[in-house]
């Protein structure tokens, strides 16, 4: 069965990019012909025409995916080498300690699956402990716990379990690598924990710097329109969550197939909330993880038989989340939020470039939804309809962005004196701050600043949100 036949069986409209079928000459031709259905690497309805602006974006998306496919193994190898070196330095007390231990023949050996082995991002922001000043009664509690869970999701299983059990004194439920039916392997990582206060947290991993599969999901601008009520949704994110090639989103997944993220997590949550009638749950994630977090309740809304889970959903908290669908999808999500009374907050720090992609313009039509809390580089938060410079590449915002990047670099040297040693930034993060001087918004995407927002930002913004919610209920 062809992709076209399969896709028509579960969605009303679609545009799929298949980079493995793309030759360079065929990719170039898309820039000169509006009929994209003639291109063998695009699966869409016959006679589908797109303007040059969209064809240019498709061209870039295909080339990026082709590059990532070719670079996957060397990128992963390079990433492992960088992580191994960083952990080697850490385990031996830094460079001088490593030299000393090498002369003594006492170099500390490493195990990449151990609790002490940290990811690249774990070395960028080394904090493990929850903020002791933000307890369960604090308005910031769910957001503060969510951002730390989102940060921990980048680590290996043993490390995550140690963080949850030993540092946070909470219950570790499980750590999972889920199958991607389109990529034919496990690419989606998440873990589940219980805070021992009747709240279950599902944290999706975001895009790791050296993970070509995750980057491919990000730049895959395929889209599906499941039906006219739900609108168009980013195809790469749907595939990562668990979209099935031949079926889309059936109510139940074939038990003979490798389990994908959505179905496995839904099953686990069903078991957990049935055991505890007081339990509620949170879904969270940073970057790509945030996109998967907001799509999870969206698919639950499709499966009305599982609407009881939406009634137990306390909230969705995302950090540096990209746009995931069009305006119709945003309206669908807003209705879902209102119907089931759960919180949906999207946190954006300063000029982080990821929340500003894909574009919200006449070319791509991607839209954000729900509540946005925006923090500036002084960690002052406010509720906004949309973050400033919503499409990133605005000429009038270039000077403010680069001035802000310079301030963030200066701040990295003095923040520990202003806010305390818990906010100290190391050389690795300062390297990202320097990159931010050339590509503004890169360093602003790191989890360091999102953790700082929760800890240094005022709780007043959360109090105002709760006040608005109470007024709506009256």
GROMACS .gro file of C-alpha atoms in nm:
model
  474
    1UNK     CA    1   0.000   0.000   0.000
    2UNK     CA    2   0.143   0.343  -0.093
    3UNK     CA    3   0.192   0.621   0.154
    4UNK     CA    4  -0.076   0.821  -0.024
    5UNK     CA    5  -0.338   0.548   0.016
    6UNK     CA    6  -0.248   0.493   0.379
    7UNK     CA    7  -0.259   0.859   0.470
    8UNK     CA    8  -0.599   0.921   0.310
    9UNK     CA    9  -0.743   0.658   0.538
   10UNK     CA   10  -0.695   0.863   0.855
   11UNK     CA   11  -0.667   1.231   0.762
   12UNK     CA   12  -0.855   1.474   0.544
   13UNK     CA   13  -0.547   1.645   0.402
   14UNK     CA   14  -0.170   1.612   0.424
   15UNK     CA   15   0.168   1.706   0.284
   16UNK     CA   16   0.448   1.460   0.358
   17UNK     CA   17   0.817   1.502   0.288
   18UNK     CA   18   1.018   1.186   0.217
   19UNK     CA   19   1.387   1.291   0.207
   20UNK     CA   20   1.506   0.936   0.138
   21UNK     CA   21   1.335   0.958  -0.205
   22UNK     CA   22   1.482   1.299  -0.288
   23UNK     CA   23   1.754   1.343  -0.547
   24UNK     CA   24   1.928   1.679  -0.565
   25UNK     CA   25   1.800   1.764  -0.914
   26UNK     CA   26   1.442   1.684  -0.815
   27UNK     CA   27   1.472   1.896  -0.501
   28UNK     CA   28   1.599   2.195  -0.702
   29UNK     CA   29   1.307   2.165  -0.947
   30UNK     CA   30   1.061   2.240  -0.669
   31UNK     CA   31   1.180   2.602  -0.675
   32UNK     CA   32   1.064   2.638  -1.036
   33UNK     CA   33   0.729   2.457  -1.031
   34UNK     CA   34   0.429   2.528  -0.807
   35UNK     CA   35   0.281   2.178  -0.860
   36UNK     CA   36   0.455   1.998  -0.575
   37UNK     CA   37   0.263   1.674  -0.638
   38UNK     CA   38   0.499   1.608  -0.930
   39UNK     CA   39   0.794   1.571  -0.698
   40UNK     CA   40   0.851   1.207  -0.599
   41UNK     CA   41   0.976   1.304  -0.251
   42UNK     CA   42   0.648   1.477  -0.166
   43UNK     CA   43   0.332   1.284  -0.088
   44UNK     CA   44   0.023   1.502  -0.127
   45UNK     CA   45  -0.297   1.530  -0.327
   46UNK     CA   46  -0.258   1.547  -0.706
   47UNK     CA   47  -0.243   1.899  -0.841
   48UNK     CA   48  -0.144   2.057  -0.509
   49UNK     CA   49   0.012   2.397  -0.578
   50UNK     CA   50   0.223   2.595  -0.333
   51UNK     CA   51   0.365   2.951  -0.361
   52UNK     CA   52   0.739   3.005  -0.387
   53UNK     CA   53   0.768   3.097  -0.018
   54UNK     CA   54   0.645   2.756   0.096
   55UNK     CA   55   0.840   2.575  -0.173
   56UNK     CA   56   1.155   2.744  -0.050
   57UNK     CA   57   1.084   2.625   0.305
   58UNK     CA   58   1.023   2.271   0.173
   59UNK     CA   59   1.354   2.291  -0.016
   60UNK     CA   60   1.541   2.388   0.303
   61UNK     CA   61   1.361   2.120   0.509
   62UNK     CA   62   1.452   1.842   0.264
   63UNK     CA   63   1.817   1.948   0.243
   64UNK     CA   64   1.839   1.968   0.622
   65UNK     CA   65   1.691   1.620   0.663
   66UNK     CA   66   1.923   1.478   0.396
   67UNK     CA   67   2.221   1.629   0.573
   68UNK     CA   68   2.107   1.495   0.911
   69UNK     CA   69   2.057   1.146   0.767
   70UNK     CA   70   2.412   1.149   0.630
   71UNK     CA   71   2.561   1.300   0.946
   72UNK     CA   72   2.371   1.088   1.200
   73UNK     CA   73   2.649   0.842   1.287
   74UNK     CA   74   2.944   1.083   1.288
   75UNK     CA   75   2.737   1.338   1.483
   76UNK     CA   76   2.643   1.076   1.743
   77UNK     CA   77   3.005   0.963   1.764
   78UNK     CA   78   3.131   1.318   1.806
   79UNK     CA   79   2.863   1.386   2.068
   80UNK     CA   80   2.957   1.077   2.264
   81UNK     CA   81   3.323   1.181   2.252
   82UNK     CA   82   3.240   1.528   2.384
   83UNK     CA   83   3.021   1.387   2.662
   84UNK     CA   84   3.284   1.127   2.754
   85UNK     CA   85   3.553   1.395   2.778
   86UNK     CA   86   3.334   1.622   2.991
   87UNK     CA   87   3.252   1.334   3.226
   88UNK     CA   88   3.615   1.228   3.236
   89UNK     CA   89   3.717   1.576   3.346
   90UNK     CA   90   3.437   1.589   3.602
   91UNK     CA   91   3.515   1.246   3.750
   92UNK     CA   92   3.885   1.325   3.786
   93UNK     CA   93   3.855   1.672   3.936
   94UNK     CA   94   3.914   1.877   3.622
   95UNK     CA   95   4.203   1.891   3.375
   96UNK     CA   96   4.475   1.916   3.638
   97UNK     CA   97   4.325   1.627   3.831
   98UNK     CA   98   4.309   1.419   3.514
   99UNK     CA   99   4.679   1.483   3.444
  100UNK     CA  100   4.771   1.399   3.803
  101UNK     CA  101   4.564   1.080   3.802
  102UNK     CA  102   4.711   0.974   3.469
  103UNK     CA  103   5.063   0.994   3.613
  104UNK     CA  104   4.948   0.796   3.916
  105UNK     CA  105   4.768   0.542   3.698
  106UNK     CA  106   4.446   0.613   3.885
  107UNK     CA  107   4.220   0.761   3.618
  108UNK     CA  108   3.857   0.718   3.720
  109UNK     CA  109   3.687   0.484   3.474
  110UNK     CA  110   3.352   0.580   3.325
  111UNK     CA  111   3.029   0.396   3.256
  112UNK     CA  112   2.800   0.589   3.021
  113UNK     CA  113   2.493   0.416   3.169
  114UNK     CA  114   2.575   0.500   3.531
  115UNK     CA  115   2.400   0.755   3.750
  116UNK     CA  116   2.713   0.972   3.760
  117UNK     CA  117   2.743   1.004   3.382
  118UNK     CA  118   2.582   1.333   3.276
  119UNK     CA  119   2.462   1.446   2.935
  120UNK     CA  120   2.610   1.741   2.748
  121UNK     CA  121   2.320   1.960   2.863
  122UNK     CA  122   2.364   1.822   3.214
  123UNK     CA  123   2.713   1.974   3.210
  124UNK     CA  124   2.580   2.305   3.080
  125UNK     CA  125   2.351   2.328   3.384
  126UNK     CA  126   2.476   2.103   3.664
  127UNK     CA  127   2.203   2.176   3.918
  128UNK     CA  128   2.024   1.867   4.049
  129UNK     CA  129   1.832   1.988   4.353
  130UNK     CA  130   1.484   2.136   4.356
  131UNK     CA  131   1.453   2.488   4.492
  132UNK     CA  132   1.379   2.431   4.865
  133UNK     CA  133   1.192   2.763   4.882
  134UNK     CA  134   0.925   2.648   4.634
  135UNK     CA  135   0.707   2.394   4.815
  136UNK     CA  136   0.381   2.227   4.712
  137UNK     CA  137   0.178   2.521   4.839
  138UNK     CA  138   0.364   2.772   4.624
  139UNK     CA  139   0.195   2.904   4.309
  140UNK     CA  140   0.514   2.817   4.119
  141UNK     CA  141   0.537   2.457   4.242
  142UNK     CA  142   0.410   2.274   3.934
  143UNK     CA  143   0.609   2.495   3.697
  144UNK     CA  144   0.928   2.470   3.905
  145UNK     CA  145   0.898   2.091   3.933
  146UNK     CA  146   0.818   2.066   3.561
  147UNK     CA  147   1.123   2.261   3.448
  148UNK     CA  148   1.354   2.044   3.659
  149UNK     CA  149   1.187   1.728   3.525
  150UNK     CA  150   1.226   1.862   3.171
  151UNK     CA  151   1.595   1.922   3.238
  152UNK     CA  152   1.642   1.577   3.393
  153UNK     CA  153   1.480   1.409   3.091
  154UNK     CA  154   1.803   1.458   2.892
  155UNK     CA  155   1.990   1.217   3.120
  156UNK     CA  156   2.024   0.837   3.105
  157UNK     CA  157   1.793   0.606   3.300
  158UNK     CA  158   2.020   0.550   3.601
  159UNK     CA  159   2.091   0.921   3.632
  160UNK     CA  160   1.722   1.017   3.610
  161UNK     CA  161   1.628   0.754   3.868
  162UNK     CA  162   1.899   0.879   4.103
  163UNK     CA  163   1.785   1.240   4.064
  164UNK     CA  164   1.421   1.155   4.135
  165UNK     CA  165   1.479   0.916   4.425
  166UNK     CA  166   1.796   1.042   4.590
  167UNK     CA  167   1.780   1.416   4.531
  168UNK     CA  168   1.407   1.489   4.509
  169UNK     CA  169   1.290   1.207   4.741
  170UNK     CA  170   1.007   1.121   4.504
  171UNK     CA  171   0.890   0.798   4.340
  172UNK     CA  172   1.049   0.698   4.011
  173UNK     CA  173   0.792   0.518   3.793
  174UNK     CA  174   0.991   0.446   3.479
  175UNK     CA  175   1.218   0.562   3.199
  176UNK     CA  176   1.134   0.478   2.838
  177UNK     CA  177   1.270   0.488   2.482
  178UNK     CA  178   0.971   0.478   2.251
  179UNK     CA  179   0.951   0.354   1.893
  180UNK     CA  180   0.908   0.594   1.600
  181UNK     CA  181   0.708   0.410   1.335
  182UNK     CA  182   0.838   0.633   1.056
  183UNK     CA  183   1.206   0.619   1.149
  184UNK     CA  184   1.182   0.249   1.236
  185UNK     CA  185   1.361   0.276   1.570
  186UNK     CA  186   1.333   0.415   1.922
  187UNK     CA  187   1.379   0.792   1.909
  188UNK     CA  188   1.144   0.938   2.170
  189UNK     CA  189   1.252   0.943   2.533
  190UNK     CA  190   1.042   1.019   2.839
  191UNK     CA  191   1.023   0.936   3.208
  192UNK     CA  192   0.742   0.925   3.463
  193UNK     CA  193   0.760   1.008   3.834
  194UNK     CA  194   0.527   1.066   4.129
  195UNK     CA  195   0.586   1.357   4.367
  196UNK     CA  196   0.423   1.166   4.657
  197UNK     CA  197   0.162   1.443   4.674
  198UNK     CA  198  -0.084   1.278   4.433
  199UNK     CA  199   0.078   1.431   4.124
  200UNK     CA  200   0.224   1.221   3.844
  201UNK     CA  201   0.471   1.394   3.612
  202UNK     CA  202   0.536   1.286   3.251
  203UNK     CA  203   0.847   1.455   3.112
  204UNK     CA  204   0.938   1.427   2.744
  205UNK     CA  205   1.298   1.469   2.638
  206UNK     CA  206   1.376   1.760   2.408
  207UNK     CA  207   1.626   1.777   2.124
  208UNK     CA  208   1.971   1.665   2.227
  209UNK     CA  209   2.251   1.862   2.054
  210UNK     CA  210   2.400   1.554   1.883
  211UNK     CA  211   2.081   1.356   1.811
  212UNK     CA  212   2.018   1.365   1.434
  213UNK     CA  213   1.686   1.179   1.472
  214UNK     CA  214   1.546   1.447   1.704
  215UNK     CA  215   1.672   1.726   1.479
  216UNK     CA  216   1.507   1.552   1.183
  217UNK     CA  217   1.175   1.558   1.371
  218UNK     CA  218   1.222   1.930   1.432
  219UNK     CA  219   1.294   2.026   1.071
  220UNK     CA  220   1.043   1.786   0.912
  221UNK     CA  221   0.777   2.032   0.796
  222UNK     CA  222   0.536   1.763   0.684
  223UNK     CA  223   0.185   1.825   0.812
  224UNK     CA  224  -0.135   1.632   0.867
  225UNK     CA  225  -0.488   1.764   0.886
  226UNK     CA  226  -0.653   1.484   1.084
  227UNK     CA  227  -0.994   1.643   1.033
  228UNK     CA  228  -1.138   1.991   0.978
  229UNK     CA  229  -1.203   2.036   1.351
  230UNK     CA  230  -0.841   1.978   1.455
  231UNK     CA  231  -0.658   2.154   1.171
  232UNK     CA  232  -0.301   2.107   1.049
  233UNK     CA  233  -0.032   1.968   1.280
  234UNK     CA  234   0.347   1.950   1.239
  235UNK     CA  235   0.421   1.603   1.099
  236UNK     CA  236   0.763   1.557   1.259
  237UNK     CA  237   0.621   1.605   1.607
  238UNK     CA  238   0.324   1.374   1.541
  239UNK     CA  239   0.559   1.100   1.422
  240UNK     CA  240   0.776   1.137   1.733
  241UNK     CA  241   0.470   1.112   1.960
  242UNK     CA  242   0.358   0.788   1.800
  243UNK     CA  243   0.166   0.837   1.474
  244UNK     CA  244   0.132   0.501   1.299
  245UNK     CA  245   0.214   0.486   0.929
  246UNK     CA  246  -0.075   0.270   0.815
  247UNK     CA  247  -0.339   0.381   1.067
  248UNK     CA  248  -0.270   0.728   1.203
  249UNK     CA  249  -0.426   0.739   1.552
  250UNK     CA  250  -0.643   0.429   1.599
  251UNK     CA  251  -0.807   0.396   1.939
  252UNK     CA  252  -0.576   0.106   2.029
  253UNK     CA  253  -0.235   0.014   1.891
  254UNK     CA  254  -0.177  -0.334   1.753
  255UNK     CA  255  -0.013  -0.529   2.040
  256UNK     CA  256   0.218  -0.696   1.789
  257UNK     CA  257   0.374  -0.361   1.699
  258UNK     CA  258   0.652  -0.187   1.897
  259UNK     CA  259   0.478   0.048   2.138
  260UNK     CA  260   0.494   0.418   2.059
  261UNK     CA  261   0.504   0.701   2.313
  262UNK     CA  262   0.140   0.808   2.311
  263UNK     CA  263  -0.008   0.459   2.356
  264UNK     CA  264   0.244   0.343   2.614
  265UNK     CA  265   0.213   0.657   2.828
  266UNK     CA  266  -0.166   0.655   2.801
  267UNK     CA  267  -0.172   0.295   2.926
  268UNK     CA  268   0.062   0.372   3.216
  269UNK     CA  269  -0.135   0.679   3.319
  270UNK     CA  270  -0.460   0.485   3.307
  271UNK     CA  271  -0.314   0.227   3.546
  272UNK     CA  272  -0.172   0.492   3.780
  273UNK     CA  273  -0.486   0.708   3.812
  274UNK     CA  274  -0.705   0.401   3.858
  275UNK     CA  275  -0.490   0.298   4.154
  276UNK     CA  276  -0.515   0.640   4.315
  277UNK     CA  277  -0.853   0.821   4.286
  278UNK     CA  278  -0.689   1.145   4.407
  279UNK     CA  279  -0.409   1.139   4.153
  280UNK     CA  280  -0.372   1.401   3.883
  281UNK     CA  281  -0.095   1.432   3.627
  282UNK     CA  282   0.123   1.688   3.455
  283UNK     CA  283   0.279   1.668   3.109
  284UNK     CA  284   0.594   1.872   3.048
  285UNK     CA  285   0.896   1.913   2.825
  286UNK     CA  286   1.160   2.151   2.695
  287UNK     CA  287   1.200   2.228   2.323
  288UNK     CA  288   1.086   1.924   2.120
  289UNK     CA  289   0.972   1.774   2.452
  290UNK     CA  290   0.736   2.068   2.493
  291UNK     CA  291   0.585   2.004   2.150
  292UNK     CA  292   0.520   1.640   2.243
  293UNK     CA  293   0.374   1.749   2.579
  294UNK     CA  294   0.106   1.968   2.416
  295UNK     CA  295   0.027   1.708   2.150
  296UNK     CA  296  -0.036   1.435   2.406
  297UNK     CA  297  -0.367   1.584   2.535
  298UNK     CA  298  -0.455   1.681   2.178
  299UNK     CA  299  -0.457   1.314   2.074
  300UNK     CA  300  -0.635   1.216   2.397
  301UNK     CA  301  -0.909   1.453   2.284
  302UNK     CA  302  -0.946   1.245   1.967
  303UNK     CA  303  -1.002   0.930   2.173
  304UNK     CA  304  -1.313   1.022   2.369
  305UNK     CA  305  -1.308   0.685   2.543
  306UNK     CA  306  -1.005   0.817   2.733
  307UNK     CA  307  -1.149   1.160   2.815
  308UNK     CA  308  -1.141   1.059   3.183
  309UNK     CA  309  -0.763   1.111   3.161
  310UNK     CA  310  -0.812   1.469   3.046
  311UNK     CA  311  -1.030   1.523   3.354
  312UNK     CA  312  -0.732   1.413   3.565
  313UNK     CA  313  -0.486   1.635   3.380
  314UNK     CA  314  -0.369   1.915   3.610
  315UNK     CA  315  -0.165   2.095   3.349
  316UNK     CA  316   0.073   2.112   3.055
  317UNK     CA  317   0.390   2.313   3.123
  318UNK     CA  318   0.632   2.368   2.836
  319UNK     CA  319   0.961   2.555   2.811
  320UNK     CA  320   1.101   2.692   2.485
  321UNK     CA  321   0.831   2.505   2.293
  322UNK     CA  322   0.809   2.545   1.913
  323UNK     CA  323   0.475   2.597   1.736
  324UNK     CA  324   0.298   2.270   1.657
  325UNK     CA  325  -0.007   2.352   1.446
  326UNK     CA  326  -0.217   2.611   1.265
  327UNK     CA  327  -0.486   2.846   1.396
  328UNK     CA  328  -0.760   2.583   1.377
  329UNK     CA  329  -0.549   2.348   1.589
  330UNK     CA  330  -0.503   2.630   1.841
  331UNK     CA  331  -0.880   2.678   1.861
  332UNK     CA  332  -0.927   2.304   1.910
  333UNK     CA  333  -0.676   2.304   2.197
  334UNK     CA  334  -0.830   2.610   2.363
  335UNK     CA  335  -1.170   2.440   2.358
  336UNK     CA  336  -1.015   2.124   2.505
  337UNK     CA  337  -0.848   2.327   2.781
  338UNK     CA  338  -1.176   2.500   2.868
  339UNK     CA  339  -1.383   2.181   2.857
  340UNK     CA  340  -1.155   1.980   3.085
  341UNK     CA  341  -1.032   2.272   3.297
  342UNK     CA  342  -0.661   2.199   3.286
  343UNK     CA  343  -0.380   2.454   3.286
  344UNK     CA  344  -0.170   2.502   2.973
  345UNK     CA  345   0.124   2.739   3.015
  346UNK     CA  346   0.399   2.801   2.763
  347UNK     CA  347   0.711   2.962   2.910
  348UNK     CA  348   0.934   3.171   2.686
  349UNK     CA  349   1.263   3.320   2.798
  350UNK     CA  350   1.389   3.637   2.632
  351UNK     CA  351   1.490   3.591   2.266
  352UNK     CA  352   1.492   3.209   2.265
  353UNK     CA  353   1.464   3.133   1.893
  354UNK     CA  354   1.279   2.798   1.919
  355UNK     CA  355   0.937   2.932   2.037
  356UNK     CA  356   0.947   3.163   1.735
  357UNK     CA  357   0.963   2.871   1.489
  358UNK     CA  358   0.806   2.753   1.261
  359UNK     CA  359   0.678   3.087   1.136
  360UNK     CA  360   0.344   3.240   1.224
  361UNK     CA  361   0.295   3.414   0.890
  362UNK     CA  362   0.111   3.380   0.560
  363UNK     CA  363   0.370   3.126   0.440
  364UNK     CA  364   0.356   2.864   0.716
  365UNK     CA  365   0.048   2.960   0.923
  366UNK     CA  366   0.176   2.804   1.249
  367UNK     CA  367   0.017   2.947   1.566
  368UNK     CA  368   0.073   2.927   1.940
  369UNK     CA  369  -0.220   2.883   2.180
  370UNK     CA  370  -0.294   2.876   2.551
  371UNK     CA  371  -0.128   3.101   2.809
  372UNK     CA  372   0.221   3.241   2.747
  373UNK     CA  373   0.440   3.365   3.031
  374UNK     CA  374   0.731   3.563   2.892
  375UNK     CA  375   1.046   3.637   3.095
  376UNK     CA  376   1.299   3.901   2.998
  377UNK     CA  377   1.673   3.869   3.065
  378UNK     CA  378   1.622   4.012   3.414
  379UNK     CA  379   1.389   3.717   3.482
  380UNK     CA  380   1.087   3.943   3.514
  381UNK     CA  381   0.776   3.760   3.396
  382UNK     CA  382   0.445   3.872   3.252
  383UNK     CA  383   0.148   3.713   3.077
  384UNK     CA  384   0.142   3.801   2.706
  385UNK     CA  385  -0.056   3.698   2.400
  386UNK     CA  386   0.266   3.644   2.204
  387UNK     CA  387   0.636   3.683   2.278
  388UNK     CA  388   0.814   3.988   2.124
  389UNK     CA  389   0.967   3.936   1.778
  390UNK     CA  390   0.736   3.639   1.722
  391UNK     CA  391   0.900   3.531   1.394
  392UNK     CA  392   1.262   3.584   1.501
  393UNK     CA  393   1.407   3.714   1.172
  394UNK     CA  394   1.264   4.064   1.204
  395UNK     CA  395   1.512   4.337   1.106
  396UNK     CA  396   1.383   4.585   1.362
  397UNK     CA  397   1.458   4.338   1.644
  398UNK     CA  398   1.818   4.265   1.537
  399UNK     CA  399   1.985   4.537   1.744
  400UNK     CA  400   1.789   4.463   2.068
  401UNK     CA  401   1.861   4.090   2.028
  402UNK     CA  402   2.236   4.131   1.990
  403UNK     CA  403   2.255   4.389   2.268
  404UNK     CA  404   2.068   4.143   2.490
  405UNK     CA  405   2.310   3.864   2.391
  406UNK     CA  406   2.599   4.086   2.501
  407UNK     CA  407   2.427   4.152   2.834
  408UNK     CA  408   2.370   3.777   2.888
  409UNK     CA  409   2.742   3.714   2.835
  410UNK     CA  410   2.834   3.985   3.086
  411UNK     CA  411   2.570   3.854   3.328
  412UNK     CA  412   2.720   3.504   3.312
  413UNK     CA  413   3.033   3.633   3.489
  414UNK     CA  414   2.854   3.822   3.765
  415UNK     CA  415   2.523   3.643   3.830
  416UNK     CA  416   2.669   3.424   4.104
  417UNK     CA  417   2.768   3.740   4.296
  418UNK     CA  418   2.423   3.893   4.245
  419UNK     CA  419   2.205   3.584   4.302
  420UNK     CA  420   2.426   3.327   4.473
  421UNK     CA  421   2.650   3.033   4.384
  422UNK     CA  422   2.352   2.822   4.269
  423UNK     CA  423   2.335   3.045   3.959
  424UNK     CA  424   2.702   3.026   3.863
  425UNK     CA  425   2.763   2.962   3.493
  426UNK     CA  426   3.055   2.753   3.370
  427UNK     CA  427   3.273   2.774   3.061
  428UNK     CA  428   3.046   2.550   2.853
  429UNK     CA  429   2.747   2.780   2.894
  430UNK     CA  430   2.964   3.086   2.839
  431UNK     CA  431   3.066   2.932   2.508
  432UNK     CA  432   2.696   2.927   2.415
  433UNK     CA  433   2.668   3.289   2.529
  434UNK     CA  434   2.947   3.378   2.285
  435UNK     CA  435   2.766   3.192   2.006
  436UNK     CA  436   2.462   3.401   2.100
  437UNK     CA  437   2.658   3.710   1.994
  438UNK     CA  438   2.662   3.568   1.641
  439UNK     CA  439   2.327   3.384   1.636
  440UNK     CA  440   2.104   3.560   1.886
  441UNK     CA  441   1.870   3.330   2.077
  442UNK     CA  442   2.085   3.015   2.076
  443UNK     CA  443   2.206   3.036   2.435
  444UNK     CA  444   1.863   3.161   2.547
  445UNK     CA  445   1.723   2.817   2.465
  446UNK     CA  446   1.932   2.641   2.732
  447UNK     CA  447   1.749   2.502   3.034
  448UNK     CA  448   1.969   2.715   3.264
  449UNK     CA  449   1.765   3.028   3.196
  450UNK     CA  450   1.429   2.851   3.225
  451UNK     CA  451   1.526   2.713   3.566
  452UNK     CA  452   1.637   3.063   3.666
  453UNK     CA  453   1.301   3.204   3.552
  454UNK     CA  454   1.113   2.974   3.788
  455UNK     CA  455   1.346   3.044   4.081
  456UNK     CA  456   1.411   3.415   4.041
  457UNK     CA  457   1.083   3.521   3.883
  458UNK     CA  458   0.804   3.653   4.104
  459UNK     CA  459   0.507   3.432   4.190
  460UNK     CA  460   0.277   3.729   4.124
  461UNK     CA  461   0.236   3.629   3.760
  462UNK     CA  462   0.099   3.290   3.871
  463UNK     CA  463  -0.130   3.454   4.127
  464UNK     CA  464  -0.278   3.674   3.854
  465UNK     CA  465  -0.339   3.367   3.636
  466UNK     CA  466  -0.520   3.191   3.919
  467UNK     CA  467  -0.727   3.504   3.974
  468UNK     CA  468  -0.831   3.508   3.609
  469UNK     CA  469  -0.923   3.139   3.629
  470UNK     CA  470  -1.142   3.197   3.937
  471UNK     CA  471  -1.326   3.482   3.763
  472UNK     CA  472  -1.403   3.257   3.465
  473UNK     CA  473  -1.543   2.989   3.696
  474UNK     CA  474  -1.781   3.233   3.870
   0.00000   0.00000   0.00000
